Coordinates of C-alpha atoms and ligand atoms in Angstrom, one line a residue:
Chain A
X1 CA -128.5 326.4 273.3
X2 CA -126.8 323.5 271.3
X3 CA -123.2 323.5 271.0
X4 CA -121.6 324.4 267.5
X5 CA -120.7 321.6 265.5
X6 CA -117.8 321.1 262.3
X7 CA -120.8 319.9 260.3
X8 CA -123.9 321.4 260.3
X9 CA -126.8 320.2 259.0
X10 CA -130.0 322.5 257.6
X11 CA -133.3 320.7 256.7
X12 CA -136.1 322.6 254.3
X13 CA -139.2 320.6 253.0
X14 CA -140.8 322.1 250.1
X15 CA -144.1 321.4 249.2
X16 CA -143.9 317.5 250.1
X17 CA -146.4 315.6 249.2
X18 CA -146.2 311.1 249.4
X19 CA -149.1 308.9 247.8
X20 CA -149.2 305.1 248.5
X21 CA -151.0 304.1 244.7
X22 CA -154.3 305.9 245.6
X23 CA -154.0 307.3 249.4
X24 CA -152.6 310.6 249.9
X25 CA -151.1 310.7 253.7
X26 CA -148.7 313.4 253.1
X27 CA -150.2 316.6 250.7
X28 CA -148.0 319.8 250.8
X29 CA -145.5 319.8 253.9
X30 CA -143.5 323.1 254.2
X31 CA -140.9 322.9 256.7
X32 CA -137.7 324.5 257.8
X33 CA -135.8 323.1 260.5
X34 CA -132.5 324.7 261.9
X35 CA -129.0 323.2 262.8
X36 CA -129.3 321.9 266.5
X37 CA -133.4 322.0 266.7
X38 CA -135.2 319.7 268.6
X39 CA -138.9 319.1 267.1
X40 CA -141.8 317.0 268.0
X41 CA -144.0 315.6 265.1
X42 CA -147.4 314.7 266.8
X43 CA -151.0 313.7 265.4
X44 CA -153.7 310.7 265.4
X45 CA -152.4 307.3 264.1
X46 CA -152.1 306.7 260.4
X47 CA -151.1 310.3 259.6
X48 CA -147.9 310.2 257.8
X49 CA -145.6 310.4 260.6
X50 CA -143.4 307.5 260.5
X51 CA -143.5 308.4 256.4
X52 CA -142.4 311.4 257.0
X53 CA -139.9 310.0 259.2
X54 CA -138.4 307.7 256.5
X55 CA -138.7 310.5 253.7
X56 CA -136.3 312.9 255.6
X57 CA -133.9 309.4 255.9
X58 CA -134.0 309.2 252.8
X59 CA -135.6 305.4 252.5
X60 CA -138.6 306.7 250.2
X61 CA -138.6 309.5 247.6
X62 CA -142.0 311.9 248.0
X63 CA -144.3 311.9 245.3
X64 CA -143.4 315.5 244.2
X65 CA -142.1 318.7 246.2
X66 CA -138.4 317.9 248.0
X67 CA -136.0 317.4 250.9
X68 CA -133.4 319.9 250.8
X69 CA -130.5 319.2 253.4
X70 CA -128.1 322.0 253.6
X71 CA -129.9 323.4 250.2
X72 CA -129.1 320.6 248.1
X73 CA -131.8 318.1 247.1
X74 CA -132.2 314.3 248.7
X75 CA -132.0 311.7 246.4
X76 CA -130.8 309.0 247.9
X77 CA -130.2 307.2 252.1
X78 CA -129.7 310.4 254.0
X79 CA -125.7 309.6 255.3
X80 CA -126.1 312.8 258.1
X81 CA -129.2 310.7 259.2
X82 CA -129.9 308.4 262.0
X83 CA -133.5 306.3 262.5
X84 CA -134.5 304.8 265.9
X85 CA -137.8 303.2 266.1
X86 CA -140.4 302.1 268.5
X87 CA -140.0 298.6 268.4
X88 CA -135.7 298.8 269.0
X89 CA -134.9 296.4 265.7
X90 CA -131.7 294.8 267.3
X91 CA -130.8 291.8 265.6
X92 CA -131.5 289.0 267.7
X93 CA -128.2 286.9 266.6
X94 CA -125.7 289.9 267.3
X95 CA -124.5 290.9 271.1
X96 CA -125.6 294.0 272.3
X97 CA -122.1 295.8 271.4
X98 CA -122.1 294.0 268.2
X99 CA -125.3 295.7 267.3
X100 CA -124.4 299.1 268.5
X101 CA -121.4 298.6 266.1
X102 CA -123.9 297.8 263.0
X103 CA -124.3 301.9 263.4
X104 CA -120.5 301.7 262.4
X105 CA -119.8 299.5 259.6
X106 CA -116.2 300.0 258.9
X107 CA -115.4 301.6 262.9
X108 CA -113.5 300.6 265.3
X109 CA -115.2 298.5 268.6
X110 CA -114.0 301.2 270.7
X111 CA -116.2 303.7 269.2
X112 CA -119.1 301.0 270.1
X113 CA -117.8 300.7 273.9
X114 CA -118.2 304.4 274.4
X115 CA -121.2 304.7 272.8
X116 CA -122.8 301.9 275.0
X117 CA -121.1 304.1 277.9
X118 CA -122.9 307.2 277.2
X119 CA -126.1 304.9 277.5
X120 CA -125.1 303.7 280.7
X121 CA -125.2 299.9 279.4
X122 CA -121.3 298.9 279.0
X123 CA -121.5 295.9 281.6
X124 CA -124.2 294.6 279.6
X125 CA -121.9 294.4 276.0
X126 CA -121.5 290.9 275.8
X127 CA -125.0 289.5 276.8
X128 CA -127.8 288.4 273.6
X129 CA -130.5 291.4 272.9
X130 CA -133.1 288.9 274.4
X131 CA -132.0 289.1 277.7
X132 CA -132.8 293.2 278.4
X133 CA -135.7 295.1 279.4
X134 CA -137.6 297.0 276.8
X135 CA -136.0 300.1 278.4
X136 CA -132.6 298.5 277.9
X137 CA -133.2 297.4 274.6
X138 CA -133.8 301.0 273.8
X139 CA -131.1 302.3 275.0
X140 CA -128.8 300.1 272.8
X141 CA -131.1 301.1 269.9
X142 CA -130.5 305.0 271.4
X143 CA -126.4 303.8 271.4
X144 CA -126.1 302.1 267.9
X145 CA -128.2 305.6 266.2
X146 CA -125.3 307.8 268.0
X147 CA -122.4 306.0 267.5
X148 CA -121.4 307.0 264.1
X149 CA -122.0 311.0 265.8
X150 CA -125.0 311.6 263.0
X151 CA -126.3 315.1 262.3
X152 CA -129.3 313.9 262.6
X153 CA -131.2 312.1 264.7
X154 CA -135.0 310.6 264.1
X155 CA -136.6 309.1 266.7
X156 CA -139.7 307.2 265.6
X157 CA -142.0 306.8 269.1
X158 CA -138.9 305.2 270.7
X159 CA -140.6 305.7 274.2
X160 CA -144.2 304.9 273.1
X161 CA -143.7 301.0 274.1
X162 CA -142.6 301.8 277.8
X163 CA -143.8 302.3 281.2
X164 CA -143.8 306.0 282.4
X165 CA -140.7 305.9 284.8
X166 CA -138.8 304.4 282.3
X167 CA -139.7 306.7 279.7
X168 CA -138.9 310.0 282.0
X169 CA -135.9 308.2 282.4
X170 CA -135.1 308.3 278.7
X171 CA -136.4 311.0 277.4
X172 CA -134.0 312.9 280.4
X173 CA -131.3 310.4 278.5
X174 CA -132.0 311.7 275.0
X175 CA -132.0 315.3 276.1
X176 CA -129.0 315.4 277.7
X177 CA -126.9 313.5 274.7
X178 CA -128.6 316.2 272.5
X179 CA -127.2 318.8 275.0
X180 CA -124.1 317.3 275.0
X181 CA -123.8 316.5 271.4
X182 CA -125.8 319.1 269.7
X183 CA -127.3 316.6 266.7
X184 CA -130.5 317.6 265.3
X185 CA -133.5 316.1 266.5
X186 CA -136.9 314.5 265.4
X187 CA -139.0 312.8 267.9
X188 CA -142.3 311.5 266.5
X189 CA -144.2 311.1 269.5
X190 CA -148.1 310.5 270.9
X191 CA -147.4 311.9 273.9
X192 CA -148.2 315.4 274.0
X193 CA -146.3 316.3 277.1
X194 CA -143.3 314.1 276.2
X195 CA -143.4 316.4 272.8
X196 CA -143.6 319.9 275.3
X197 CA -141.5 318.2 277.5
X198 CA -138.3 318.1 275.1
X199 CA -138.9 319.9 271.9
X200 CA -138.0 323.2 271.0
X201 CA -141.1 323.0 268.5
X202 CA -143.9 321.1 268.2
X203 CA -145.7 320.4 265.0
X204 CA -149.1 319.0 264.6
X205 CA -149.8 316.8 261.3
X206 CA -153.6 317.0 260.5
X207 CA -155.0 315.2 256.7
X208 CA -151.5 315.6 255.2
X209 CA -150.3 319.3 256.1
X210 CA -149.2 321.3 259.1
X211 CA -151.9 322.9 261.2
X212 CA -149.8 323.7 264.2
X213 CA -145.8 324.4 264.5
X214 CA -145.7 325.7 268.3
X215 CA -142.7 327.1 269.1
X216 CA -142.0 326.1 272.9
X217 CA -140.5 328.5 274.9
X218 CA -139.9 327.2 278.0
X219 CA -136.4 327.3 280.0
X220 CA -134.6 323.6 280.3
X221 CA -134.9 321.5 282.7
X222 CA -138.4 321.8 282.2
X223 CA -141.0 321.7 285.3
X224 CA -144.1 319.5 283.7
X225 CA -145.9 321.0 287.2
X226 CA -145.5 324.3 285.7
X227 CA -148.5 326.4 284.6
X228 CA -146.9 327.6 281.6
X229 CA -145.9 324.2 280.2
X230 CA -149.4 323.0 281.7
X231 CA -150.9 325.6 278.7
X232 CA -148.8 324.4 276.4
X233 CA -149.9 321.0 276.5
X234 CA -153.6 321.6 276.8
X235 CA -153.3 324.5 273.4
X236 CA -152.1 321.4 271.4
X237 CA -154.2 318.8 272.8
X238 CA -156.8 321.5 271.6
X239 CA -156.1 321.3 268.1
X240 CA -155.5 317.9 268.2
X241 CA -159.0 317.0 269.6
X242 CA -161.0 320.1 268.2
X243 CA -162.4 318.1 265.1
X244 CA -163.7 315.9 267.8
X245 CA -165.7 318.5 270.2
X246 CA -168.2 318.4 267.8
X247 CA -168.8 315.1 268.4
X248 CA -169.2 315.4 272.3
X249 CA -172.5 316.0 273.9
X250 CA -172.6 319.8 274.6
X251 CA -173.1 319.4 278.2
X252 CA -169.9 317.3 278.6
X253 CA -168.0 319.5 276.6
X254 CA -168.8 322.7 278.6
X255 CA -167.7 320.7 281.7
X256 CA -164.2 319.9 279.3
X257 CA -163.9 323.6 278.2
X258 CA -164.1 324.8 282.2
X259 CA -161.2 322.3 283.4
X260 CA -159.1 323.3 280.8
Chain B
X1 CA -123.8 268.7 294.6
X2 CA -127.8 268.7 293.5
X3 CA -127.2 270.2 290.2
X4 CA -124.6 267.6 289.0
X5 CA -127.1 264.9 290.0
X6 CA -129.7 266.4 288.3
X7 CA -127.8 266.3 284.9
X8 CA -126.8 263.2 285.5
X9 CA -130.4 262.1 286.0
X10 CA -131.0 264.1 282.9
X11 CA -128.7 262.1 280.6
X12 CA -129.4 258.9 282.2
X13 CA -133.7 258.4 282.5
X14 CA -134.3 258.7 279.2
X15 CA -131.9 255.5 278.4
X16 CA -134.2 253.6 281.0
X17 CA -137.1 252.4 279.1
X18 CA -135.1 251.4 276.0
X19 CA -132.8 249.4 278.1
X20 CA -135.7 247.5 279.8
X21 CA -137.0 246.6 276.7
X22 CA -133.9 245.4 275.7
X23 CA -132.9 243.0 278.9
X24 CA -136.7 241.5 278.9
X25 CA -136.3 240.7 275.1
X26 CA -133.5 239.1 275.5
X27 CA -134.7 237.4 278.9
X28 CA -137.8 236.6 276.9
X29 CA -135.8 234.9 273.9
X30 CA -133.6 232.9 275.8
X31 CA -136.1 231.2 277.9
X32 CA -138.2 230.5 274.2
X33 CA -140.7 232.8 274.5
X34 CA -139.7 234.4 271.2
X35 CA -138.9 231.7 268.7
X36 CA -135.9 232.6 267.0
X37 CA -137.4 232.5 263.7
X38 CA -139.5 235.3 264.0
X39 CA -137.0 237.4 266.4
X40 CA -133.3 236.9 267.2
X41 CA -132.4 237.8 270.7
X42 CA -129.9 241.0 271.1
X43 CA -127.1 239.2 271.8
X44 CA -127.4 236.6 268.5
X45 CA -127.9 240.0 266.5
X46 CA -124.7 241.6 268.2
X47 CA -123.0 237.9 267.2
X48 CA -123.9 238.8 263.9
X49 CA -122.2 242.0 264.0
X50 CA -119.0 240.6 265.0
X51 CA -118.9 238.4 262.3
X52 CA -119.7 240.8 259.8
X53 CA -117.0 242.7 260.9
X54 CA -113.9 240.5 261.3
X55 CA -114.9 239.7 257.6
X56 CA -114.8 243.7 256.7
X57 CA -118.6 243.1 255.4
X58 CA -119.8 245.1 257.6
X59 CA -117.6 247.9 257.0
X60 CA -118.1 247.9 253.6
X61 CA -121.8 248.2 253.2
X62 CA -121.8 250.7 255.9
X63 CA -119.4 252.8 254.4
X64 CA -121.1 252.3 251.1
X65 CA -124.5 253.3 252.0
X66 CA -122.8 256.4 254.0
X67 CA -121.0 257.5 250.7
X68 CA -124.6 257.3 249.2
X69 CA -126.8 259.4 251.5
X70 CA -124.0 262.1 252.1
X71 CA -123.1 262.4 248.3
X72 CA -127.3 262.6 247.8
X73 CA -127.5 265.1 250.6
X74 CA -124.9 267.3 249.2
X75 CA -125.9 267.6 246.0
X76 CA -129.9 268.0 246.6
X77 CA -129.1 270.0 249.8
X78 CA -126.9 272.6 247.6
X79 CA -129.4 273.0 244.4
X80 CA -132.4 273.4 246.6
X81 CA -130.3 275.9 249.5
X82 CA -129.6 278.1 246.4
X83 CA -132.6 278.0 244.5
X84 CA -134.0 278.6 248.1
X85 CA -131.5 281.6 248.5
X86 CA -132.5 283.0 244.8
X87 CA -135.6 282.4 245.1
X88 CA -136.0 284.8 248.0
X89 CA -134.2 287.4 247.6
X90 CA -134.9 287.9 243.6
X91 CA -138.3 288.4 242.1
X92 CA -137.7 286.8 238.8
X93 CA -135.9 284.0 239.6
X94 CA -138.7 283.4 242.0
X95 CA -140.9 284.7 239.3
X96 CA -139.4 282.0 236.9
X97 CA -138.3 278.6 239.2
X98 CA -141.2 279.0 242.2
X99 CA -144.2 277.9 240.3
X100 CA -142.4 275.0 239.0
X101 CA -140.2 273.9 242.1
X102 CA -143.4 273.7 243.6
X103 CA -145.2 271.6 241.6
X104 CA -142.7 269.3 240.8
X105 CA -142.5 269.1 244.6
X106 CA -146.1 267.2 244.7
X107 CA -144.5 264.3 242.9
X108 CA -143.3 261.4 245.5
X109 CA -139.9 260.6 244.9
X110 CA -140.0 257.3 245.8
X111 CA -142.6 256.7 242.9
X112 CA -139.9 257.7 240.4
X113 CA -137.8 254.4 241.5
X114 CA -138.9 252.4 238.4
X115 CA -137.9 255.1 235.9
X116 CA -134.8 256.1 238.0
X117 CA -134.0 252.0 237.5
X118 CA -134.5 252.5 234.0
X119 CA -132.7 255.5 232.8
X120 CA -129.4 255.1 235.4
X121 CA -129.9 251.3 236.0
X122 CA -129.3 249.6 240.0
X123 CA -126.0 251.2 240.0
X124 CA -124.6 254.2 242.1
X125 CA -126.2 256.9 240.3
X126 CA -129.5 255.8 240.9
X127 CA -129.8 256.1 244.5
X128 CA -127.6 259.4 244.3
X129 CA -130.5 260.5 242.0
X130 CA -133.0 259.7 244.3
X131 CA -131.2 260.9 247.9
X132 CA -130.6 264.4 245.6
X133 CA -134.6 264.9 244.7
X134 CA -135.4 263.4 248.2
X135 CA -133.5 266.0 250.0
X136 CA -134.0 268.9 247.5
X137 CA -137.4 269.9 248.7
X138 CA -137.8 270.1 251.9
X139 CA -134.4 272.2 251.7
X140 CA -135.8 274.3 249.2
X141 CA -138.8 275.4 251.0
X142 CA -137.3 275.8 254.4
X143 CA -134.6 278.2 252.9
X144 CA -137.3 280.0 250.9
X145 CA -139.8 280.7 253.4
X146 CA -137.0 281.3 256.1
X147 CA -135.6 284.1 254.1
X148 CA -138.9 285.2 252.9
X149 CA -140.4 285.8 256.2
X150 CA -137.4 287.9 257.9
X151 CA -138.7 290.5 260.0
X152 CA -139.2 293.5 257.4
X153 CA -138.4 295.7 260.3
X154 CA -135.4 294.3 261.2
X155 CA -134.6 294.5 256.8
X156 CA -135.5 298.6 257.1
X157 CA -133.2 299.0 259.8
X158 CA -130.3 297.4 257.8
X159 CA -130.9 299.8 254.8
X160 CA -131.3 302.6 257.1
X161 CA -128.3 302.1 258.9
X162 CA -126.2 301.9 255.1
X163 CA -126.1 298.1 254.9
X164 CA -127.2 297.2 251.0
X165 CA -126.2 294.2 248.9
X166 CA -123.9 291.8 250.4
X167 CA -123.4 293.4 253.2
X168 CA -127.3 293.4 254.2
X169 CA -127.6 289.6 253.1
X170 CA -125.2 288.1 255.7
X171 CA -125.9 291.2 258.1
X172 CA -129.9 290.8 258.6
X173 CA -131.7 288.4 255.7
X174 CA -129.3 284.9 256.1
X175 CA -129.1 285.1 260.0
X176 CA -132.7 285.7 259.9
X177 CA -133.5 282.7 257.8
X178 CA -131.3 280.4 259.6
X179 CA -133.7 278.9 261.9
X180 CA -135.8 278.2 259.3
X181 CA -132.6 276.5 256.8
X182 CA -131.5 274.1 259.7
X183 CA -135.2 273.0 260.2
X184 CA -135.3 272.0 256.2
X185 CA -131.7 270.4 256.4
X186 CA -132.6 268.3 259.7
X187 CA -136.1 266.9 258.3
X188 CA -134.0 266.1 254.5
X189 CA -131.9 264.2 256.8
X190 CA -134.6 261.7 257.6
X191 CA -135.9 261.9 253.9
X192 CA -132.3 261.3 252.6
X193 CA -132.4 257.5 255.2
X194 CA -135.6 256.8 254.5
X195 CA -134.8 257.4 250.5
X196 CA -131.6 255.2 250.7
X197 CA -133.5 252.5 252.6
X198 CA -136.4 252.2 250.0
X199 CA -133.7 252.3 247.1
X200 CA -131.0 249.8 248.4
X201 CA -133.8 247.3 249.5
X202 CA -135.3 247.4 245.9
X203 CA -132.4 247.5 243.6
X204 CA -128.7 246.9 245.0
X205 CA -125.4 245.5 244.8
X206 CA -124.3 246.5 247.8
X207 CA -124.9 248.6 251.7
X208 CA -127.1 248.2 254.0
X209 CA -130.5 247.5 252.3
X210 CA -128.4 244.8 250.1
X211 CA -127.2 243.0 253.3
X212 CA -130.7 242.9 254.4
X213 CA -132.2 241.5 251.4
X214 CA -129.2 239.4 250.5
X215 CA -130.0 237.6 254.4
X216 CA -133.2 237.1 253.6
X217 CA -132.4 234.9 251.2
X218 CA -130.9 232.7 253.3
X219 CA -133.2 232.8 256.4
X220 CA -130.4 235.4 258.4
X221 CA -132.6 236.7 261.1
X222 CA -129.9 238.0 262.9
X223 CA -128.3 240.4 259.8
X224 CA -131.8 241.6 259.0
X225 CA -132.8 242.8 262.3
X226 CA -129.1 244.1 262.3
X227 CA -129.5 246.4 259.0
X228 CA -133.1 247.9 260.9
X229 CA -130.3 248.6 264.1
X230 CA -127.8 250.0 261.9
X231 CA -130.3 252.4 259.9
X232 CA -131.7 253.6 262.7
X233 CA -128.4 254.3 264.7
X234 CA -127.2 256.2 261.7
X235 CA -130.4 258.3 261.7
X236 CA -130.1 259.0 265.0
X237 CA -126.5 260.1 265.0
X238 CA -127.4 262.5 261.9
X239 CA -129.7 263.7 263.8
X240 CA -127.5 264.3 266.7
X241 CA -125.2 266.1 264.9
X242 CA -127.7 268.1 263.2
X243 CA -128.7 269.5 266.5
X244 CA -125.5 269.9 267.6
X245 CA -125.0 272.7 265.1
X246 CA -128.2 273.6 265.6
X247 CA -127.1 274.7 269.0
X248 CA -124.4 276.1 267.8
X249 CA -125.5 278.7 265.2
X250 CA -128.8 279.3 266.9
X251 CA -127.3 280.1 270.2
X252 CA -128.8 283.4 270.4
X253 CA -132.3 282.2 270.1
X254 CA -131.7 279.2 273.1
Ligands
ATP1 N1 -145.4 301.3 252.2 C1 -146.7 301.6 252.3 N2 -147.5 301.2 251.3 C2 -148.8 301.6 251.4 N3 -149.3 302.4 252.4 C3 -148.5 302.8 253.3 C4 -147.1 302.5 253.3 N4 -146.5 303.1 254.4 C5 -147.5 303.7 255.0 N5 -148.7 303.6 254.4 C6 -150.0 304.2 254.8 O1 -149.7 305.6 255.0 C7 -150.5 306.0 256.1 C8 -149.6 306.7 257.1 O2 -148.7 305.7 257.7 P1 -147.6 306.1 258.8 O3 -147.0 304.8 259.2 O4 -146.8 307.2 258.3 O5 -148.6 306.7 260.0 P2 -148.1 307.2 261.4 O6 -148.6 308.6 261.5 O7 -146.7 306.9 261.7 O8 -149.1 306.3 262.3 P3 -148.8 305.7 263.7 O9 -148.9 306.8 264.7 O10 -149.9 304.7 263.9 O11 -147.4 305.1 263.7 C9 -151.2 304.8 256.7 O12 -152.6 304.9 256.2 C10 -150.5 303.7 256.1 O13 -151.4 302.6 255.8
MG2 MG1 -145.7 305.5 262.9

């Protein structure tokens, strides 16, 4: 379990709903998430997602319904709030420990150092974003959303640009600052297994609501070999897919329903 | 050893061919293959420079013309870096100045030189005038579309991470434009010469273009080839020093 911290921070979405002029992507989310949760947001591309992502930090209002953190309603940048995002967004004209300390406007550079410590990058403080490694870049990205010790952390498919060791690699990273820290945590994510993986809930977005909020309970570290977290993935790879079976030639779908 | 004779090689081939050049029109000048009267040889034209100078001519129309294109420059540079600036971060000041920045813009300068003569006459203001709407557009645009096309991305992180206002303009949008700002300012610097050099040869008192056509008059090959020297030395020392900075604030990017 998460350790306690000073400030805890309780999410509840009521009845969220975000148009863009004429397209609905988000129609009536209901959603409570506890102090110290980790949750995994899957479902296709173009769902709502990353919208929902940047609702819940507060950079767009929804349409109607509301974002209550610790019962009072957001109206404005979510302070407790944290965003990573796939594509790392370091400025390009700051050093690496100069952009961990954008996550600290008024701070002091020590807070940067450690932060770039907990990441495992502090020889690399002084050297131009341009010359990491995706994985690297991410990891300052992962530094600068932790420095300022947020509540909450969103994490918008940080791992979806990287190869598979790397990603292990992180996702191991993130879980273990979570352990350590106890923030609460978002991950939108493709991945299905990265979602099983690290969540303690995984919810599946499907034409604007929630058709699956799958309570993992699997002990941490977590085996991927292991049947149980084997099920797991294939039940929400399941609903994700089962508008799609339809679609496949019944023969070829028999042979899909035996392997799984 | 190798690497310091490498960037000594670096510095020193591409000075080869210009110095060639240079020895073979002299060596072609002295033995009368150029007649004098349509080319003075290097060494009459550096003659000429001595004399100009021990006289404190020289000097004078140098420093005059200088005073010219930097007083231009600042003035055009500053108007169209702000309306630039305002332009891209506000939507009704670009809403109200774009449109007619930009058609303003399609009007050559240089075509303005009879009016220009008329309203300020051949005196300094004039070719201020001129340097100023010279250097205003390409400034302008560069500084527009350079903060108008910063990463949106990069502008979402900013906001997320609490950075509004101020703070977000000199954090994200005015780095992000920079690249695009020092382009505009180093092609104005060739429009702010090329502006003085059209405006001094038509209508002047004194500098450069003056000295030139004031030679002329008296058959001075030697001065005018030496104003064409001097013009392009001091565009290719503005130039210099534009990329110096260039260097300097981009470093990140290099
Ligand atoms: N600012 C906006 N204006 C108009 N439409 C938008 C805006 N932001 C998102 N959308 C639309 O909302 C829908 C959902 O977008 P969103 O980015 O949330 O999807 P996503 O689930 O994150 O997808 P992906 O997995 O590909 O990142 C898309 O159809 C997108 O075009
Ligand atoms: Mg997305």
């Amino acid at each position: 379990m998460p350790i306690a911290r000073e400030r805890e921070i309780h999410i509840r979405l009521e009845g969220v709903q975000k148009s863009f002029s004429e397209l609905e992507v988000l129609k009536d989310i209901n959603l409570e998430i506890q102090n110290g949760e980790f949750i995994a947001i899957v479902g296709e591309s173009g769902c709502g997602k990353s919208t929902l992502l940047r609702l819940l930090a507060g950079l767009e209002k929804p349409s109607s319904g509301v974002i209550k953190i610790n019962e009072s309603p957001l109206q404005q940048l979510n302070t407790n709030a944290r965003l990573m995002f796939q594509d790392g967004r370091l400025l390009p004209w700051k050093r690496v420990i100069d952009n961990v300390h954008v996550g600290i406007p008024d701070g002091k550079k020590e807070k940067a150092r450690e932060a770039l410590c907990n990441v495992g990058l502090e020889n690399r403080a002084k050297d131009w974003p341009r010359t990491l490694s995706g994985g690297q870049k991410q990891r300052v990205a992962l530094a600068r959303a932790l420095v300022n010790d947020p509540n909450l952390l969103l994490l918008d498919e940080p791992l979806g640009a990287l190869d598979a060791l790397t990603r292990i690699e992180m996702q191991d990273l993130i879980e273990s600052l979570w352990q350590s820290s106890g923030f609460t945590s978002i991950l939108v994510t493709h991945d299905v297994e990265e979602a099983v993986a690290i969540a303690d809930r995984v919810i599946l977005i499907e034409n604007g609501v929630i058709r699956l909020n799958r309570q993992i309970d699997l002990e941490r570290p977590r085996q991927r070999t292991n049947l149980e977290f084997r099920l797991y993935v294939e039940e929400i790879m399941d609903n994700i897919m089962k508008r799609k079976k339809s679609n496949i030639h019944p023969l070829k779908q028999r042979i899909l329903t035996a392997s799984m | 050893m190798k690497q310091w004779i490498n960037k000594f090689s670096i510095k020193i081939i591409p000075w080869l061919v210009p110095l060639l050049l240079l020895i073979s029109w002299q060596f072609l000048s002295s033995i009368g293959v150029i007649p004098k009267r349509i080319l003075p040889a290097p060494m009459e034209v550096i003659q000429a420079a001595q004399t100009l100078m021990s006289t404190g001519e020289l000097y004078e129309h140098i420093t005059v013309s200088l005073g010219r294109a930097l007083f231009g420059f600042f003035i055009g540079g500053l108007i169209g870096f702000l309306l630039g600036i305002f332009n891209g971060i506000s939507r009704y000041s670009e809403l109200l100045f774009d449109t007619s920045v930009q058609m303003l813009r399609n009007i050559p300068h240089l075509a303005l030189i009879p009016l220009v003569i008329l309203w300020f006459g051949i005196d300094e203001t004039s070719k201020v005038f001129l340097v100023a709407l010279g250097v205003l557009f390409p400034v302008y645009i560069n500084t527009y579309h350079g903060i108008k096309s910063v990463d949106k991305g990069l502008i979402e992180m900013g906001k997320a991470y609490g950075l509004k206002g101020r703070a977000l303009f000199f954090t994200v949008i005015f780095p992000g434009a920079m690249s695009s700002i020092l382009i505009g300012i180093r092609f104005s610097l060739g429009v702010m010469w090329l502006t003085l050099i059209v405006a001094e040869t038509i209508s002047s008192h004194s500098g450069i273009g003056y000295m030139a056509m004031n030679a002329r008059e008296f058959m001075q090959m030697d001065v005018i080839v030496l104003s064409v020297v001097l013009y392009a030395l001091l565009g290719k020392l503005s130039d210099v020093i534009a990329k110096y900075f260039e260097g300097k604030l981009l470093k990140w990017d290099i």
